[in-house]
Amino acid sequence: MLLDGVNHIAWISKDAARLGRFYADVFDADVGPTRTHGDDGKETMTIIRIGPHTELNIFVIEGNTEPERQTPM
């Protein structure tokens, strides 16, 4: 595993499945299921475990354009 000493890091993505495959293939990370998050049903969260006590919380939010302004992975 990659990291120890950090509990979690959260960020917004437009493609959690692709990001999960990258971390699984390159870093042997454990990718959890994608689940609905929030009250309005327009948000999902996928947990990617990158260390014994460390995870990435990847959010996809319908209608959010922030990921489109970022440099793609």
XYZ file of C-alpha atoms in Angstrom:
73
model
C 0.000 0.000 0.000
C 0.997 3.584 -0.659
C 0.484 5.649 2.450
C 0.151 5.554 6.225
C -0.457 8.430 8.637
C -3.306 10.204 6.830
C -6.914 9.179 7.485
C -8.639 10.328 4.313
C -8.421 12.734 1.407
C -11.528 13.846 -0.501
C -11.802 15.201 -4.011
C -14.262 15.645 -6.860
C -13.918 13.679 -10.086
C -16.046 13.199 -13.166
C -15.033 9.525 -13.559
C -14.561 7.635 -10.290
C -14.452 4.269 -12.072
C -11.485 5.320 -14.215
C -9.701 6.799 -11.221
C -10.324 3.611 -9.245
C -8.915 1.436 -12.042
C -5.787 3.605 -12.160
C -5.129 3.280 -8.415
C -5.906 -0.443 -8.461
C -3.656 -1.162 -11.466
C -0.720 1.081 -10.562
C -0.736 0.993 -6.750
C -2.682 -2.203 -5.985
C -5.270 -0.116 -4.106
C -8.550 -1.617 -2.919
C -11.513 0.103 -4.598
C -14.802 -0.071 -2.742
C -18.273 0.171 -4.258
C -19.745 3.446 -5.473
C -22.658 4.538 -3.299
C -25.173 7.346 -3.339
C -24.118 10.183 -1.054
C -25.999 13.288 0.024
C -29.691 14.049 0.292
C -30.627 14.852 -3.305
C -29.326 11.706 -5.049
C -27.066 13.706 -7.385
C -23.832 12.760 -5.644
C -21.905 9.495 -5.332
C -18.851 8.542 -3.306
C -16.309 5.822 -4.030
C -13.713 4.856 -1.425
C -10.239 3.884 -2.614
C -8.061 2.410 0.134
C -4.417 3.394 -0.376
C -2.971 2.423 2.999
C -3.816 0.476 6.137
C -5.658 3.467 7.615
C -5.848 5.773 4.592
C -8.498 6.222 1.936
C -9.417 8.509 -0.920
C -13.064 9.599 -0.891
C -13.913 10.262 -4.534
C -17.078 12.267 -5.138
C -18.946 12.572 -8.425
C -21.539 15.351 -8.323
C -24.041 15.621 -11.151
C -23.908 19.054 -12.771
C -20.628 20.084 -11.112
C -18.249 21.494 -13.737
C -15.138 21.781 -11.555
C -13.546 18.525 -12.847
C -13.782 19.852 -16.420
C -11.507 22.786 -15.524
C -8.785 20.516 -14.122
C -5.980 18.791 -15.996
C -7.112 15.230 -16.740
C -5.326 12.311 -15.153
